[in-house]
Amino acid sequence: EAAGAALREEVASLERRTSLEVDARANGLRDELSATSRRLGAELRGELKATVKQEQTTIAALDEQLWLTDQRLGQRIDEIVQQSSHRERISAAQTMAELAVASRSDRA
């Protein structure tokens, strides 16, 4: 019976050590998982910031291109309006000249 009691004590001791080791490893894994999660979160935030900055740069470049295109379009519209006005004045002058010539022909 002494041998049985010693064996039971040995088994209980092994169970305690095993339980302590399992708890220690579980705590270590928990800490490692937490550290990995924080590291990955920080990496993700950094990548998101870089992506947002790149998108802002792209949007600013597109905005600049749009502004320049708008300026050129406005200038081109002004040129067309001026050309149209000039043509209308020439046409009106030609019509008046033709009417004057026709009026002189009628008098003669």
JSON list of C-alpha atoms in Angstrom, two decimals:
[
{"chain": "A", "resi": 1, "resn": "GLU", "atom": "CA", "xyz": [0.00, 0.00, 0.00]},
{"chain": "A", "resi": 2, "resn": "ALA", "atom": "CA", "xyz": [2.93, 2.36, 0.58]},
{"chain": "A", "resi": 3, "resn": "ALA", "atom": "CA", "xyz": [3.98, 1.77, -3.01]},
{"chain": "A", "resi": 4, "resn": "GLY", "atom": "CA", "xyz": [0.45, 2.59, -4.16]},
{"chain": "A", "resi": 5, "resn": "ALA", "atom": "CA", "xyz": [0.41, 5.79, -2.11]},
{"chain": "A", "resi": 6, "resn": "ALA", "atom": "CA", "xyz": [3.81, 6.78, -3.50]},
{"chain": "A", "resi": 7, "resn": "LEU", "atom": "CA", "xyz": [2.56, 6.10, -7.03]},
{"chain": "A", "resi": 8, "resn": "ARG", "atom": "CA", "xyz": [-0.57, 8.17, -6.43]},
{"chain": "A", "resi": 9, "resn": "GLU", "atom": "CA", "xyz": [1.59, 11.01, -5.08]},
{"chain": "A", "resi": 10, "resn": "GLU", "atom": "CA", "xyz": [3.86, 10.76, -8.11]},
{"chain": "A", "resi": 11, "resn": "VAL", "atom": "CA", "xyz": [0.85, 10.86, -10.48]},
{"chain": "A", "resi": 12, "resn": "ALA", "atom": "CA", "xyz": [-0.62, 13.85, -8.61]},
{"chain": "A", "resi": 13, "resn": "SER", "atom": "CA", "xyz": [2.75, 15.62, -8.79]},
{"chain": "A", "resi": 14, "resn": "LEU", "atom": "CA", "xyz": [2.96, 14.93, -12.54]},
{"chain": "A", "resi": 15, "resn": "GLU", "atom": "CA", "xyz": [-0.59, 16.24, -13.00]},
{"chain": "A", "resi": 16, "resn": "ARG", "atom": "CA", "xyz": [0.29, 19.46, -11.14]},
{"chain": "A", "resi": 17, "resn": "ARG", "atom": "CA", "xyz": [3.48, 19.97, -13.17]},
{"chain": "A", "resi": 18, "resn": "THR", "atom": "CA", "xyz": [1.66, 19.19, -16.41]},
{"chain": "A", "resi": 19, "resn": "SER", "atom": "CA", "xyz": [-1.14, 21.56, -15.49]},
{"chain": "A", "resi": 20, "resn": "LEU", "atom": "CA", "xyz": [1.37, 24.32, -14.65]},
{"chain": "A", "resi": 21, "resn": "GLU", "atom": "CA", "xyz": [3.21, 23.72, -17.94]},
{"chain": "A", "resi": 22, "resn": "VAL", "atom": "CA", "xyz": [-0.03, 23.78, -19.93]},
{"chain": "A", "resi": 23, "resn": "ASP", "atom": "CA", "xyz": [-1.09, 27.01, -18.19]},
{"chain": "A", "resi": 24, "resn": "ALA", "atom": "CA", "xyz": [2.34, 28.56, -18.80]},
{"chain": "A", "resi": 25, "resn": "ARG", "atom": "CA", "xyz": [2.27, 27.59, -22.48]},
{"chain": "A", "resi": 26, "resn": "ALA", "atom": "CA", "xyz": [-1.32, 28.82, -22.86]},
{"chain": "A", "resi": 27, "resn": "ASN", "atom": "CA", "xyz": [-0.33, 32.15, -21.28]},
{"chain": "A", "resi": 28, "resn": "GLY", "atom": "CA", "xyz": [2.70, 32.35, -23.58]},
{"chain": "A", "resi": 29, "resn": "LEU", "atom": "CA", "xyz": [0.56, 31.64, -26.62]},
{"chain": "A", "resi": 30, "resn": "ARG", "atom": "CA", "xyz": [-2.00, 34.19, -25.47]},
{"chain": "A", "resi": 31, "resn": "ASP", "atom": "CA", "xyz": [0.73, 36.81, -25.06]},
{"chain": "A", "resi": 32, "resn": "GLU", "atom": "CA", "xyz": [2.24, 35.92, -28.43]},
{"chain": "A", "resi": 33, "resn": "LEU", "atom": "CA", "xyz": [-1.15, 36.09, -30.11]},
{"chain": "A", "resi": 34, "resn": "SER", "atom": "CA", "xyz": [-1.85, 39.46, -28.51]},
{"chain": "A", "resi": 35, "resn": "ALA", "atom": "CA", "xyz": [1.54, 40.83, -29.60]},
{"chain": "A", "resi": 36, "resn": "THR", "atom": "CA", "xyz": [1.02, 39.50, -33.14]},
{"chain": "A", "resi": 37, "resn": "SER", "atom": "CA", "xyz": [-2.43, 41.04, -33.26]},
{"chain": "A", "resi": 38, "resn": "ARG", "atom": "CA", "xyz": [-1.06, 44.44, -32.17]},
{"chain": "A", "resi": 39, "resn": "ARG", "atom": "CA", "xyz": [1.77, 44.22, -34.72]},
{"chain": "A", "resi": 40, "resn": "LEU", "atom": "CA", "xyz": [-0.58, 43.27, -37.55]},
{"chain": "A", "resi": 41, "resn": "GLY", "atom": "CA", "xyz": [-2.99, 46.02, -36.54]},
{"chain": "A", "resi": 42, "resn": "ALA", "atom": "CA", "xyz": [-0.17, 48.57, -36.63]},
{"chain": "A", "resi": 43, "resn": "GLU", "atom": "CA", "xyz": [0.96, 47.28, -40.05]},
{"chain": "A", "resi": 44, "resn": "LEU", "atom": "CA", "xyz": [-2.59, 47.47, -41.39]},
{"chain": "A", "resi": 45, "resn": "ARG", "atom": "CA", "xyz": [-3.01, 51.03, -40.10]},
{"chain": "A", "resi": 46, "resn": "GLY", "atom": "CA", "xyz": [0.27, 52.00, -41.76]},
{"chain": "A", "resi": 47, "resn": "GLU", "atom": "CA", "xyz": [-0.78, 50.44, -45.06]},
{"chain": "A", "resi": 48, "resn": "LEU", "atom": "CA", "xyz": [-4.18, 52.15, -44.89]},
{"chain": "A", "resi": 49, "resn": "LYS", "atom": "CA", "xyz": [-2.55, 55.52, -44.21]},
{"chain": "A", "resi": 50, "resn": "ALA", "atom": "CA", "xyz": [-0.21, 55.02, -47.18]},
{"chain": "A", "resi": 51, "resn": "THR", "atom": "CA", "xyz": [-3.14, 54.02, -49.40]},
{"chain": "A", "resi": 52, "resn": "VAL", "atom": "CA", "xyz": [-5.21, 57.02, -48.33]},
{"chain": "A", "resi": 53, "resn": "LYS", "atom": "CA", "xyz": [-2.25, 59.34, -48.94]},
{"chain": "A", "resi": 54, "resn": "GLN", "atom": "CA", "xyz": [-1.72, 57.85, -52.41]},
{"chain": "A", "resi": 55, "resn": "GLU", "atom": "CA", "xyz": [-5.43, 58.25, -53.20]},
{"chain": "A", "resi": 56, "resn": "GLN", "atom": "CA", "xyz": [-5.32, 61.86, -52.01]},
{"chain": "A", "resi": 57, "resn": "THR", "atom": "CA", "xyz": [-2.31, 62.50, -54.25]},
{"chain": "A", "resi": 58, "resn": "THR", "atom": "CA", "xyz": [-4.08, 60.88, -57.20]},
{"chain": "A", "resi": 59, "resn": "ILE", "atom": "CA", "xyz": [-7.24, 62.91, -56.58]},
{"chain": "A", "resi": 60, "resn": "ALA", "atom": "CA", "xyz": [-5.21, 66.13, -56.34]},
{"chain": "A", "resi": 61, "resn": "ALA", "atom": "CA", "xyz": [-3.49, 65.33, -59.66]},
{"chain": "A", "resi": 62, "resn": "LEU", "atom": "CA", "xyz": [-6.84, 64.61, -61.32]},
{"chain": "A", "resi": 63, "resn": "ASP", "atom": "CA", "xyz": [-8.28, 67.80, -59.86]},
{"chain": "A", "resi": 64, "resn": "GLU", "atom": "CA", "xyz": [-5.36, 69.77, -61.31]},
{"chain": "A", "resi": 65, "resn": "GLN", "atom": "CA", "xyz": [-5.86, 68.14, -64.72]},
{"chain": "A", "resi": 66, "resn": "LEU", "atom": "CA", "xyz": [-9.58, 68.91, -64.58]},
{"chain": "A", "resi": 67, "resn": "TRP", "atom": "CA", "xyz": [-8.90, 72.54, -63.67]},
{"chain": "A", "resi": 68, "resn": "LEU", "atom": "CA", "xyz": [-6.40, 72.92, -66.56]},
{"chain": "A", "resi": 69, "resn": "THR", "atom": "CA", "xyz": [-8.83, 71.28, -68.98]},
{"chain": "A", "resi": 70, "resn": "ASP", "atom": "CA", "xyz": [-11.59, 73.60, -67.78]},
{"chain": "A", "resi": 71, "resn": "GLN", "atom": "CA", "xyz": [-9.33, 76.62, -68.33]},
{"chain": "A", "resi": 72, "resn": "ARG", "atom": "CA", "xyz": [-8.40, 75.51, -71.87]},
{"chain": "A", "resi": 73, "resn": "LEU", "atom": "CA", "xyz": [-12.03, 74.75, -72.68]},
{"chain": "A", "resi": 74, "resn": "GLY", "atom": "CA", "xyz": [-13.08, 78.20, -71.44]},
{"chain": "A", "resi": 75, "resn": "GLN", "atom": "CA", "xyz": [-10.41, 79.84, -73.59]},
{"chain": "A", "resi": 76, "resn": "ARG", "atom": "CA", "xyz": [-11.45, 77.81, -76.62]},
{"chain": "A", "resi": 77, "resn": "ILE", "atom": "CA", "xyz": [-15.12, 78.75, -76.11]},
{"chain": "A", "resi": 78, "resn": "ASP", "atom": "CA", "xyz": [-14.12, 82.43, -75.87]},
{"chain": "A", "resi": 79, "resn": "GLU", "atom": "CA", "xyz": [-12.13, 82.10, -79.12]},
{"chain": "A", "resi": 80, "resn": "ILE", "atom": "CA", "xyz": [-15.08, 80.48, -80.91]},
{"chain": "A", "resi": 81, "resn": "VAL", "atom": "CA", "xyz": [-17.47, 83.18, -79.65]},
{"chain": "A", "resi": 82, "resn": "GLN", "atom": "CA", "xyz": [-15.09, 85.90, -80.84]},
{"chain": "A", "resi": 83, "resn": "GLN", "atom": "CA", "xyz": [-14.71, 84.24, -84.24]},
{"chain": "A", "resi": 84, "resn": "SER", "atom": "CA", "xyz": [-18.46, 83.86, -84.53]},
{"chain": "A", "resi": 85, "resn": "SER", "atom": "CA", "xyz": [-19.03, 87.51, -83.62]},
{"chain": "A", "resi": 86, "resn": "HIS", "atom": "CA", "xyz": [-16.42, 88.57, -86.17]},
{"chain": "A", "resi": 87, "resn": "ARG", "atom": "CA", "xyz": [-18.07, 86.47, -88.89]},
{"chain": "A", "resi": 88, "resn": "GLU", "atom": "CA", "xyz": [-21.48, 87.90, -88.01]},
{"chain": "A", "resi": 89, "resn": "ARG", "atom": "CA", "xyz": [-20.12, 91.46, -88.30]},
{"chain": "A", "resi": 90, "resn": "ILE", "atom": "CA", "xyz": [-18.53, 90.67, -91.66]},
{"chain": "A", "resi": 91, "resn": "SER", "atom": "CA", "xyz": [-21.75, 89.06, -92.89]},
{"chain": "A", "resi": 92, "resn": "ALA", "atom": "CA", "xyz": [-23.78, 92.05, -91.71]},
{"chain": "A", "resi": 93, "resn": "ALA", "atom": "CA", "xyz": [-21.36, 94.44, -93.45]},
{"chain": "A", "resi": 94, "resn": "GLN", "atom": "CA", "xyz": [-21.57, 92.42, -96.66]},
{"chain": "A", "resi": 95, "resn": "THR", "atom": "CA", "xyz": [-25.37, 92.44, -96.51]},
{"chain": "A", "resi": 96, "resn": "MET", "atom": "CA", "xyz": [-25.41, 96.22, -95.99]},
{"chain": "A", "resi": 97, "resn": "ALA", "atom": "CA", "xyz": [-23.01, 96.71, -98.86]},
{"chain": "A", "resi": 98, "resn": "GLU", "atom": "CA", "xyz": [-25.16, 94.54, -101.12]},
{"chain": "A", "resi": 99, "resn": "LEU", "atom": "CA", "xyz": [-28.27, 96.48, -100.09]},
{"chain": "A", "resi": 100, "resn": "ALA", "atom": "CA", "xyz": [-26.52, 99.76, -100.81]},
{"chain": "A", "resi": 101, "resn": "VAL", "atom": "CA", "xyz": [-25.43, 98.55, -104.23]},
{"chain": "A", "resi": 102, "resn": "ALA", "atom": "CA", "xyz": [-28.95, 97.28, -104.94]},
{"chain": "A", "resi": 103, "resn": "SER", "atom": "CA", "xyz": [-30.41, 100.59, -103.77]},
{"chain": "A", "resi": 104, "resn": "ARG", "atom": "CA", "xyz": [-28.14, 102.52, -106.16]},
{"chain": "A", "resi": 105, "resn": "SER", "atom": "CA", "xyz": [-29.06, 100.19, -108.99]},
{"chain": "A", "resi": 106, "resn": "ASP", "atom": "CA", "xyz": [-32.75, 100.81, -108.34]},
{"chain": "A", "resi": 107, "resn": "ARG", "atom": "CA", "xyz": [-32.24, 104.59, -108.53]},
{"chain": "A", "resi": 108, "resn": "ALA", "atom": "CA", "xyz": [-30.46, 104.45, -111.79]}
]
